[in-house]
Short mmCIF file of C-alpha atoms in Angstrom, two decimals:
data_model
loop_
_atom_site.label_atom_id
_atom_site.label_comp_id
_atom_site.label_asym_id
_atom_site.label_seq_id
_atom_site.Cartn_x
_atom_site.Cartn_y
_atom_site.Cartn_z
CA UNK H 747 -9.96 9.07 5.69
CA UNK H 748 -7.32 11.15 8.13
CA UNK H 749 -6.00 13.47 5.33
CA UNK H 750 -10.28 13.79 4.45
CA UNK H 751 -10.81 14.48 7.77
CA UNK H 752 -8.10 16.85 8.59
CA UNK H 753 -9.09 18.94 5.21
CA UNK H 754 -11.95 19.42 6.43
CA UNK H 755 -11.04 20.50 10.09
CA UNK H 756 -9.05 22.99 8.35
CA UNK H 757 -11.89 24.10 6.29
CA UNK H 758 -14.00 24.59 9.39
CA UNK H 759 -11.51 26.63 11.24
CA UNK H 760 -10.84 28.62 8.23
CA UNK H 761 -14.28 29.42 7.74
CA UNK H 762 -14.92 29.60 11.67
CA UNK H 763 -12.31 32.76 11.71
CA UNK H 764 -13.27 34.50 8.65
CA UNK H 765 -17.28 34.68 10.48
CA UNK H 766 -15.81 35.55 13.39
CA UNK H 767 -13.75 38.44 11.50
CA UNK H 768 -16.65 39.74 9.94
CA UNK H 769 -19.10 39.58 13.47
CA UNK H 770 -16.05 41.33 15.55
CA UNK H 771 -15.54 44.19 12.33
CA UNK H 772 -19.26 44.74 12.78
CA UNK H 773 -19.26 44.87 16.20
CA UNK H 774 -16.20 46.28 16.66
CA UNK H 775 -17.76 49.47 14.60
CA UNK H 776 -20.55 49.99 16.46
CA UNK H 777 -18.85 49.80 20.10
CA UNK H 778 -16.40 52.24 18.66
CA UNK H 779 -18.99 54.57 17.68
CA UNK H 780 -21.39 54.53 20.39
CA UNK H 781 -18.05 54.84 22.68
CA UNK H 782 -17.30 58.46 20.85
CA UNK H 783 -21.06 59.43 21.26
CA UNK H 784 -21.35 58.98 24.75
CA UNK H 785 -17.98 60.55 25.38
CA UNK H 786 -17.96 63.81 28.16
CA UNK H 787 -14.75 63.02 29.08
CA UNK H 788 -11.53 60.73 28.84
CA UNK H 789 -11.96 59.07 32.44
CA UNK H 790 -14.28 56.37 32.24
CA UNK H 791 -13.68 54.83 29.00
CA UNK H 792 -15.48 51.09 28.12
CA UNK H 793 -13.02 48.12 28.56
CA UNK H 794 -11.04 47.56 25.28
CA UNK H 795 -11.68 51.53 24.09
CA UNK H 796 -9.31 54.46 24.34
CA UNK H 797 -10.67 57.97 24.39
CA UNK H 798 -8.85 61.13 22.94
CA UNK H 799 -10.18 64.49 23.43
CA UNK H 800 -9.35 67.58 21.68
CA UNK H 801 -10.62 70.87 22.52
CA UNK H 802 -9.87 74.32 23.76
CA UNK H 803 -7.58 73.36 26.30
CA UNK H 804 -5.57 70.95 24.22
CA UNK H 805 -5.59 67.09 24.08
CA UNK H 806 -6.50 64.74 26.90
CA UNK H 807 -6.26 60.72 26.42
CA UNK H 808 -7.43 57.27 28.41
CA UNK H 809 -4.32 56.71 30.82
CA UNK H 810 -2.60 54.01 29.09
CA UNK H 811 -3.48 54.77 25.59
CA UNK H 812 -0.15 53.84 23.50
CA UNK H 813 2.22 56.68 22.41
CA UNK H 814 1.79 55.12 18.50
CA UNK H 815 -1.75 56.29 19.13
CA UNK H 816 -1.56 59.04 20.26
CA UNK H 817 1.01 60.37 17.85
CA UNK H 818 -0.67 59.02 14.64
CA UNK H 819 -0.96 61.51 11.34
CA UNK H 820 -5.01 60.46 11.70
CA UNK H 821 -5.12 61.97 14.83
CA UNK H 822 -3.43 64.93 14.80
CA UNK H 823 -6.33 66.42 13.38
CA UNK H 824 -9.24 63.76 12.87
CA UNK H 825 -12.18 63.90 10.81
CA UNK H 826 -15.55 62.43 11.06
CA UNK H 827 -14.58 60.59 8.14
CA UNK H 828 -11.72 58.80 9.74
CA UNK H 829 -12.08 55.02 10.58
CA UNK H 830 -9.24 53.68 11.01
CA UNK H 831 -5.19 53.93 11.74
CA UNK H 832 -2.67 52.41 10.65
CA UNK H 833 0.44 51.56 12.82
CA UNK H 834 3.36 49.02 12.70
CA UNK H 835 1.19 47.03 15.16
CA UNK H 836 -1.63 46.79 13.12
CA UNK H 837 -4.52 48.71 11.88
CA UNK H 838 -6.65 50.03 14.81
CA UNK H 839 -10.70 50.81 14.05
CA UNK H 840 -11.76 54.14 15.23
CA UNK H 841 -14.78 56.29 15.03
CA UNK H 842 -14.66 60.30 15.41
CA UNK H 843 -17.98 62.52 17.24
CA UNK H 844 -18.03 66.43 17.45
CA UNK H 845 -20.04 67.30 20.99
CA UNK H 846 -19.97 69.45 23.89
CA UNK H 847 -17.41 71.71 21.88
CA UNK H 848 -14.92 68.79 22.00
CA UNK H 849 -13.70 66.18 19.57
CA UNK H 850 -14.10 63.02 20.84
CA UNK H 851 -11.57 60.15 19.03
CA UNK H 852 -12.70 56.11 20.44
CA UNK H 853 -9.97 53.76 19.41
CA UNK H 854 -10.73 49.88 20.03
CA UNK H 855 -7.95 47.93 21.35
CA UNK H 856 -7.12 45.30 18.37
CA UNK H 857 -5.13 43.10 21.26
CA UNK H 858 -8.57 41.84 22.51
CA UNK H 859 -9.11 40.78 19.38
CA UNK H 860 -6.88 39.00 18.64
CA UNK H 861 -6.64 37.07 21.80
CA UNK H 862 -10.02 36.27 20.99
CA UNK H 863 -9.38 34.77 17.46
CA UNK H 864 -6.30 33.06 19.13
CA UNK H 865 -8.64 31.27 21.68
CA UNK H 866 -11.01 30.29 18.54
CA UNK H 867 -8.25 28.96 16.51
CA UNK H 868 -7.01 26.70 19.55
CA UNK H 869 -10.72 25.58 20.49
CA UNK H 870 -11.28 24.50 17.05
CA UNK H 871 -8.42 22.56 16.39
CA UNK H 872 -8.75 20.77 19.84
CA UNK H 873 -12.47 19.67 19.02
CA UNK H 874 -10.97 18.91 14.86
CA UNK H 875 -8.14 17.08 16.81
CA UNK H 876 -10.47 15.27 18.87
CA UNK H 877 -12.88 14.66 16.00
CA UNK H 878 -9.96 13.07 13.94
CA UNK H 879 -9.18 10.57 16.36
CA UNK H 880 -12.69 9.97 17.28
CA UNK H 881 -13.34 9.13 13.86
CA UNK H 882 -10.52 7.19 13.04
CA UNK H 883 -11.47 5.21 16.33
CA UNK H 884 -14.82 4.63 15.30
CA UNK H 885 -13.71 3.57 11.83
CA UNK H 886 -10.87 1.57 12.80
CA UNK H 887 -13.30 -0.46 14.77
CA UNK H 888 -15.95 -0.67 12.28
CA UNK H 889 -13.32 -1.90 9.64
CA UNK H 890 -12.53 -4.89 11.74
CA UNK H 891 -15.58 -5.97 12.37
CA UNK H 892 -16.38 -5.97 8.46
CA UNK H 893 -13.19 -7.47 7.92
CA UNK H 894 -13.34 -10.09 10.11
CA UNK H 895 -16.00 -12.10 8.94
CA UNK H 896 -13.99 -12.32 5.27
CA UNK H 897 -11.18 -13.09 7.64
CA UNK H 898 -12.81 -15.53 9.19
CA UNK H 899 -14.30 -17.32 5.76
CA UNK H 900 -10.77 -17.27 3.81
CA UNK H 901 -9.25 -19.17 6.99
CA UNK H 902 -11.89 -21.45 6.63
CA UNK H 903 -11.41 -22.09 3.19
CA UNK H 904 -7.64 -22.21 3.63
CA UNK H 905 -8.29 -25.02 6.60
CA UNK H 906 -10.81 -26.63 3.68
CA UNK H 907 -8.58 -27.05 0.90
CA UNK H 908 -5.49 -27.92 3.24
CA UNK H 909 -7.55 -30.93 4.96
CA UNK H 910 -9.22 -31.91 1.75
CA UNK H 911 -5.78 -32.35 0.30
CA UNK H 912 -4.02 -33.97 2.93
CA UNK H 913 -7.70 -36.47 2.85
CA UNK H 914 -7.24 -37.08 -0.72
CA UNK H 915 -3.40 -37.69 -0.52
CA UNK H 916 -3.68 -41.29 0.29
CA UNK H 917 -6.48 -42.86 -1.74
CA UNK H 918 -4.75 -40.88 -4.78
CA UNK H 919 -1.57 -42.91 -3.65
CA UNK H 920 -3.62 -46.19 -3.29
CA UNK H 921 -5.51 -45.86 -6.81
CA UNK H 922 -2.23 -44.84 -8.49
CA UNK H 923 0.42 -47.57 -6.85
CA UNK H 924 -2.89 -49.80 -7.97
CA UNK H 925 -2.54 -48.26 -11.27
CA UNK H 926 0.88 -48.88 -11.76
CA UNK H 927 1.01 -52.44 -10.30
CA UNK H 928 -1.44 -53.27 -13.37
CA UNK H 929 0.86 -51.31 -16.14
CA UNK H 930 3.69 -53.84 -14.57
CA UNK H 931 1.95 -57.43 -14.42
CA UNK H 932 0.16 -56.32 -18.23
CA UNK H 933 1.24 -59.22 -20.17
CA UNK H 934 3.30 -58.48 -23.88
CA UNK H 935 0.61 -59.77 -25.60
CA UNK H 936 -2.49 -57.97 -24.05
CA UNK H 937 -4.61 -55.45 -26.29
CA UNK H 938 -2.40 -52.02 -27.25
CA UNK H 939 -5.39 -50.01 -26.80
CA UNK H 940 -5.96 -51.42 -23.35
CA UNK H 941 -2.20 -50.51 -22.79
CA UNK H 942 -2.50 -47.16 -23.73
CA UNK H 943 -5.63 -46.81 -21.35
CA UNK H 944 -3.79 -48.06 -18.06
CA UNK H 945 -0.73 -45.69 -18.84
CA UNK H 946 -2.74 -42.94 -19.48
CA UNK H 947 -4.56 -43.67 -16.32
CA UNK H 948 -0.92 -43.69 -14.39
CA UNK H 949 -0.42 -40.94 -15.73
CA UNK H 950 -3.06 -39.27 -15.02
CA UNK H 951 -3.19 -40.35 -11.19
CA UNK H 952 0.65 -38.79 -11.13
CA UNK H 953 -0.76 -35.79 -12.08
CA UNK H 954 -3.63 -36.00 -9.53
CA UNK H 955 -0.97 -36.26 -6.99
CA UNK H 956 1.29 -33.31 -8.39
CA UNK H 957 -1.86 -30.97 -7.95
CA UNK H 958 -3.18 -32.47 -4.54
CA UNK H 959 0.46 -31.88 -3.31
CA UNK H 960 0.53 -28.16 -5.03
CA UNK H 961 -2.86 -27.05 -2.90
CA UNK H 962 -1.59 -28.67 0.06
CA UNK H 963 1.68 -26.70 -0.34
CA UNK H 964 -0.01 -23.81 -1.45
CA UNK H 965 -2.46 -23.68 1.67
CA UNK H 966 0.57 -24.30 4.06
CA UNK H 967 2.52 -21.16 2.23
CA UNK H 968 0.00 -18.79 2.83
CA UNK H 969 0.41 -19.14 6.60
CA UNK H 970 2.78 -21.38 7.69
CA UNK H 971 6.03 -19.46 9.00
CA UNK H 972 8.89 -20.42 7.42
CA UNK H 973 11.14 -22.97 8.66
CA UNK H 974 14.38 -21.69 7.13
CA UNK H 975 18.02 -23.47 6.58
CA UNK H 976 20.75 -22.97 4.33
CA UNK H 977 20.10 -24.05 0.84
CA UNK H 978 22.76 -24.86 -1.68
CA UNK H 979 20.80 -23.18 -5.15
CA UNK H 980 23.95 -24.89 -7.13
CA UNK H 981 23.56 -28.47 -5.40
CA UNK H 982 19.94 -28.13 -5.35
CA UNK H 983 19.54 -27.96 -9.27
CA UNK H 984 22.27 -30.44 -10.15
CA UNK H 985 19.97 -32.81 -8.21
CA UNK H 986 16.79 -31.73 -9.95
CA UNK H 987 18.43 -31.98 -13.56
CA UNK H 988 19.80 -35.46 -12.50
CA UNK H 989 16.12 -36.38 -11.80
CA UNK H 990 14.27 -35.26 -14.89
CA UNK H 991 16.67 -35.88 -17.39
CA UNK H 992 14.62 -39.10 -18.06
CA UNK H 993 11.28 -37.21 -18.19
CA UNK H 994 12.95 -34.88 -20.70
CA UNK H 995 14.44 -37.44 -22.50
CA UNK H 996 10.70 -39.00 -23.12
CA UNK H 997 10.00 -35.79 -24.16
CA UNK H 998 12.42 -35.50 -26.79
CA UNK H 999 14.26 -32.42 -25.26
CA UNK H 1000 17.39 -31.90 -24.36
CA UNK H 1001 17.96 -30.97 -20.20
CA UNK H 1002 21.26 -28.89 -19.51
CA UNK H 1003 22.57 -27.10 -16.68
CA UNK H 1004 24.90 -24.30 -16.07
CA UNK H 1005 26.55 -24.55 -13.14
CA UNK H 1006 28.82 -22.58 -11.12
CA UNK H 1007 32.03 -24.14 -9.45
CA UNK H 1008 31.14 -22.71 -5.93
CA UNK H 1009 28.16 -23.02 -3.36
CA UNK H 1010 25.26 -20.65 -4.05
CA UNK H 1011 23.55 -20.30 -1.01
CA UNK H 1012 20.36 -19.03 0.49
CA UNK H 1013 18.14 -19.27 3.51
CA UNK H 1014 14.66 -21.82 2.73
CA UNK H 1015 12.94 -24.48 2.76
CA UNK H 1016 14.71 -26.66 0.06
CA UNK H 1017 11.42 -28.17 -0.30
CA UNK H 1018 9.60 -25.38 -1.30
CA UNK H 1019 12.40 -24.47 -3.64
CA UNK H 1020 12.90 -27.91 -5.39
CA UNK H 1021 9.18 -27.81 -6.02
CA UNK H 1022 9.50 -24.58 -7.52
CA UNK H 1023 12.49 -25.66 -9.68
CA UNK H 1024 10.60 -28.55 -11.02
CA UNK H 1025 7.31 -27.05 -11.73
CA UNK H 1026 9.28 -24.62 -13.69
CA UNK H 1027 11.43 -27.27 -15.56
CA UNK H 1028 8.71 -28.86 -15.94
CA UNK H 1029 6.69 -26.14 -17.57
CA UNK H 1030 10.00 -25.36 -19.82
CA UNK H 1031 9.80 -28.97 -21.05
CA UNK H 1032 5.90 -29.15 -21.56
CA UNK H 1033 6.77 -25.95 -23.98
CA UNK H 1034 9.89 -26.92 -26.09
CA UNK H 1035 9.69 -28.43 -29.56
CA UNK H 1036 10.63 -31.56 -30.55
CA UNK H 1037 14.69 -31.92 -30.05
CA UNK H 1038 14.27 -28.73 -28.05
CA UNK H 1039 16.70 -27.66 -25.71
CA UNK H 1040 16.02 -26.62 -21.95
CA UNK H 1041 18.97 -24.88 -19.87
CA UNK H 1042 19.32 -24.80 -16.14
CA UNK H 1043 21.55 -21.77 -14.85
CA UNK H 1044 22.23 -20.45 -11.15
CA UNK H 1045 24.50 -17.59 -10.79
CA UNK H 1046 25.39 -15.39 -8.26
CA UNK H 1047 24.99 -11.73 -9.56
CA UNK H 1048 25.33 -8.48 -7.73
CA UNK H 1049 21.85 -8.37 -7.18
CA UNK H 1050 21.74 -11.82 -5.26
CA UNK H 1051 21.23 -15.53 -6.42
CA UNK H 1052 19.63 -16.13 -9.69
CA UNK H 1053 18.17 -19.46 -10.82
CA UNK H 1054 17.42 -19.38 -14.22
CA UNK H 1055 15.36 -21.53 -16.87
CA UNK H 1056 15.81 -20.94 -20.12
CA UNK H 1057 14.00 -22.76 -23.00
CA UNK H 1058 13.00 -21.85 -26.78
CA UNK H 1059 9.48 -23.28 -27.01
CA UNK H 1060 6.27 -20.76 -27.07
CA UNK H 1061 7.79 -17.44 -25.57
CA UNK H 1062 5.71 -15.45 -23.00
CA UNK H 1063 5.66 -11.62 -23.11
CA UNK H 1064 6.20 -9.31 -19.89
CA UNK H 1065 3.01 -8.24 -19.69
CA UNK H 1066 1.80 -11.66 -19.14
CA UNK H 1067 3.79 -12.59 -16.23
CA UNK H 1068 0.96 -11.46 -14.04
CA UNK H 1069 -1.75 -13.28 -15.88
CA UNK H 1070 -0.18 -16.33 -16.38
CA UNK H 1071 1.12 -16.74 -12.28
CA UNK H 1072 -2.70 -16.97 -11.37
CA UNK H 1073 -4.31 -20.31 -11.03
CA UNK H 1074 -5.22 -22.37 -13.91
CA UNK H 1075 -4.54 -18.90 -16.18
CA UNK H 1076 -3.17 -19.24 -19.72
CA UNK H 1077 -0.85 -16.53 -21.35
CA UNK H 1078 -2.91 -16.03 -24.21
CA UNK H 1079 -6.59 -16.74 -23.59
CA UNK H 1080 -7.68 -18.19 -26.77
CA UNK H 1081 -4.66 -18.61 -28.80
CA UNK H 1082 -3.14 -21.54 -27.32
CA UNK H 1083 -0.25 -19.89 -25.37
CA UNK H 1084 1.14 -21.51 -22.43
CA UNK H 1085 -1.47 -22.94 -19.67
CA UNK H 1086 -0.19 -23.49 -16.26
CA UNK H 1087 -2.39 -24.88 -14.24
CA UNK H 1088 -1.61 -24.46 -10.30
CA UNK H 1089 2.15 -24.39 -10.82
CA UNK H 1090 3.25 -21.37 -11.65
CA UNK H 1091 1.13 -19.30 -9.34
CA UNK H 1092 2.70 -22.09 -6.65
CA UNK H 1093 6.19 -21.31 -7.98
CA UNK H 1094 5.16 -17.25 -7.27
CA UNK H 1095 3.92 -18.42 -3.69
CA UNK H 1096 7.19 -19.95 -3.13
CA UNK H 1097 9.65 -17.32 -4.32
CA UNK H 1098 7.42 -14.51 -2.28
CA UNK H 1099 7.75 -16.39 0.56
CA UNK H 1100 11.36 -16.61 0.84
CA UNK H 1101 11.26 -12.37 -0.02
CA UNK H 1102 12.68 -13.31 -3.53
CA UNK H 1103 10.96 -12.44 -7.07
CA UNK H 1104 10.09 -14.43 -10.00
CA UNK H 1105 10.80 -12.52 -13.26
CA UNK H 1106 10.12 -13.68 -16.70
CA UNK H 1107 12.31 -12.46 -19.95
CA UNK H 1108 12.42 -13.27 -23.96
CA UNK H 1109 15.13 -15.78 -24.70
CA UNK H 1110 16.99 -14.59 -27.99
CA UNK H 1111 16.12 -16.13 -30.76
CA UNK H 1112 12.42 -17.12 -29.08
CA UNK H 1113 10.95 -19.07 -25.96
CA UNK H 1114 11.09 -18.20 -22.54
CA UNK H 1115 13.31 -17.40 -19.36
CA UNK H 1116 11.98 -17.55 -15.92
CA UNK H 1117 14.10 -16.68 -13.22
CA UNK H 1118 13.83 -16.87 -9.70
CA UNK H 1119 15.62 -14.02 -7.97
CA UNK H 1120 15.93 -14.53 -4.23
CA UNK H 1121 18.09 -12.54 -1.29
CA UNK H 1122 21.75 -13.82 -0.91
CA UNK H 1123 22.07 -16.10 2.66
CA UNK H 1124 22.81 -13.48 5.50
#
């Protein structure tokens, strides 16, 4: 809107001081002639004209008419057909008229006009200055008042889906601590298929949880400040392999870290980062083929701390990182590719929020590598 509004301030003046050039040329002409009509003598020229006479008893001039004038080739010797001359200060409009056995010579003094033009030229960029910021005044506050209704709504809907979560949060914990209670006291001998029912339902009422948890987090991310402490990348994922070796186990997949010798540290909430860690183990595992292998690596490059996961299950191409860190997205729409549900775009809340990145590249030989890349501790 400013670089819009100063073209066109620019246009105006441009176009402002071409009309005025052409009404001053016209005018200019016919002061210029009328002055060398009326002439009977140099003595009482009009303001802004010089008067030359030649005649019998020589040459006679306006006092103050410029030497350059006076000595120009034009008039030496001027003819009626003579309208202007040209000096190293500019050219200067003049109009000739034989009378009274004299030749009268006006000349117009160009320094009026241009003091004029200057004076136009400042005017109009003092009202295009003033229009500018008028505008952008007027439009800034017009903007925020359209804004701040959607402002208002996506707080409210923030504030929604945080207390709704936190709500749910303990009748999920109450159905599924009910849930597994009855999975414990099931007796040996009691109907598979009723087996298979209430550990699908714990199941089911861990996941529950896992996503009540991810909106709740998710919510808190998007405004919260962060609370941040030193975080240990190298402890932190020894911990987290420790924990879901058993889930991987179930899973028939190997779970493997990489660790470095030495503390990899960075400033967080370690959290927000564990969650991150697991949702993307988690999605590694959820991906891998049977006897599949899943790798855990943290490094410290040049660039900064890297915390890699690295399986060989479905790969995922570059061009659908973006697709498949939105909510409940899949990487391939209709071919079966990976589907993430909340977690991923969670794991891209996190990593933004600590002013890190979340990249995604082909593992040789197939599958997937997701690696968070966040700033090195201060």
């Amino acid at each position: 809107m400013g670089a819009a509004s100063l073209v066109l301030v620019v246009l105006v003046t441009v176009g402002a001081i071409l009309l005025f050039d052409r009404e001053q040329s016209a005018e200019t002409r016919a002061r210029v002639q009328a002055s060398a009509l009326a002439a009977d003598d140099t003595a009482d020229a009009p303001p802004g004209i010089w008067l030359i006479e030649i005649g019998t008893k020589g040459r006679a001039a306006t006092p103050g008419t410029p030497d350059f004038i006076l000595d120009a080739p034009e008039l030496v010797t001027p003819r009626s057909t003579t309208t202007r001359v040209k000096t190293s200060s500019g050219a200067y409009p003049v109009a000739v008229s034989e009378h009274s056995g004299s030749t009268f010579v006006a000349v117009y003094d160009i320094a009026l006009h241009r003091e004029e033009e200057s004076r136009l030229i400042r005017s109009a960029l003092l009202a295009g200055g003033f229009g500018i910021l008028l505008a952008g005044g007027v439009g800034l506050i017009a903007g925020r008042r359209a804004v701040r209704p959607l402002a208002t709504a996506l707080e409210l809907q923030r504030q929604f889906v945080a207390d709704a979560s936190h709500e749910l949060r303990t009748p999920l914990a109450v159905v599924s601590t009910r849930a597994q209670m009855v999975q414990r006291h099931l007796s040996a001998e009691a109907n598979p298929a009723h087996r298979r029912e209430v550990d699908q339902l714990v199941d089911d009422t861990r996941a529950m949880g896992e996503v009540v948890s991810d909106l709740l987090l998710s919510a808190q991310l998007e405004h919260a400040p962060i609370a941040a402490e030193s975080v240990d990348l190298t402890a932190l994922a020894a911990e987290v392999v420790q924990s879901l070796e058993a889930y991987a186990v179930s899973q028939s997949v190997t779970l493997s870290s990489q660790l470095p010798g030495d503390a990899v540290r960075v400033l967080g909430v370690r959290t927000s980062l564990r969650r991150a860690l697991v949702a993307l183990i988690d999605n590694a595992i959820a991906h891998s083929p049977q006897l599949g292998e899943v790798l855990v690596r943290v490094e410290n490059s040049v660039d900064g701390p890297r915390l890699a996961i690295i399986d060989h299950g479905q790969g995922v191409g570059a061009e659908d990182l973006t697709r498949i860190t939105q909510r409940f997205a899949r990487s391939r729409p209709g071919e079966g590719g990976r589907r993430v549900g909340l977690g991923l775009a969670l794991v891209t809340q996190i990593v933004r929020s600590h002013g890190g990145r979340l990249l995604v590249d082909e593992t040789p030989g197939g599958g997937a590598t997701f690696i968070i890349a966040l700033p090195a501790e201060a």
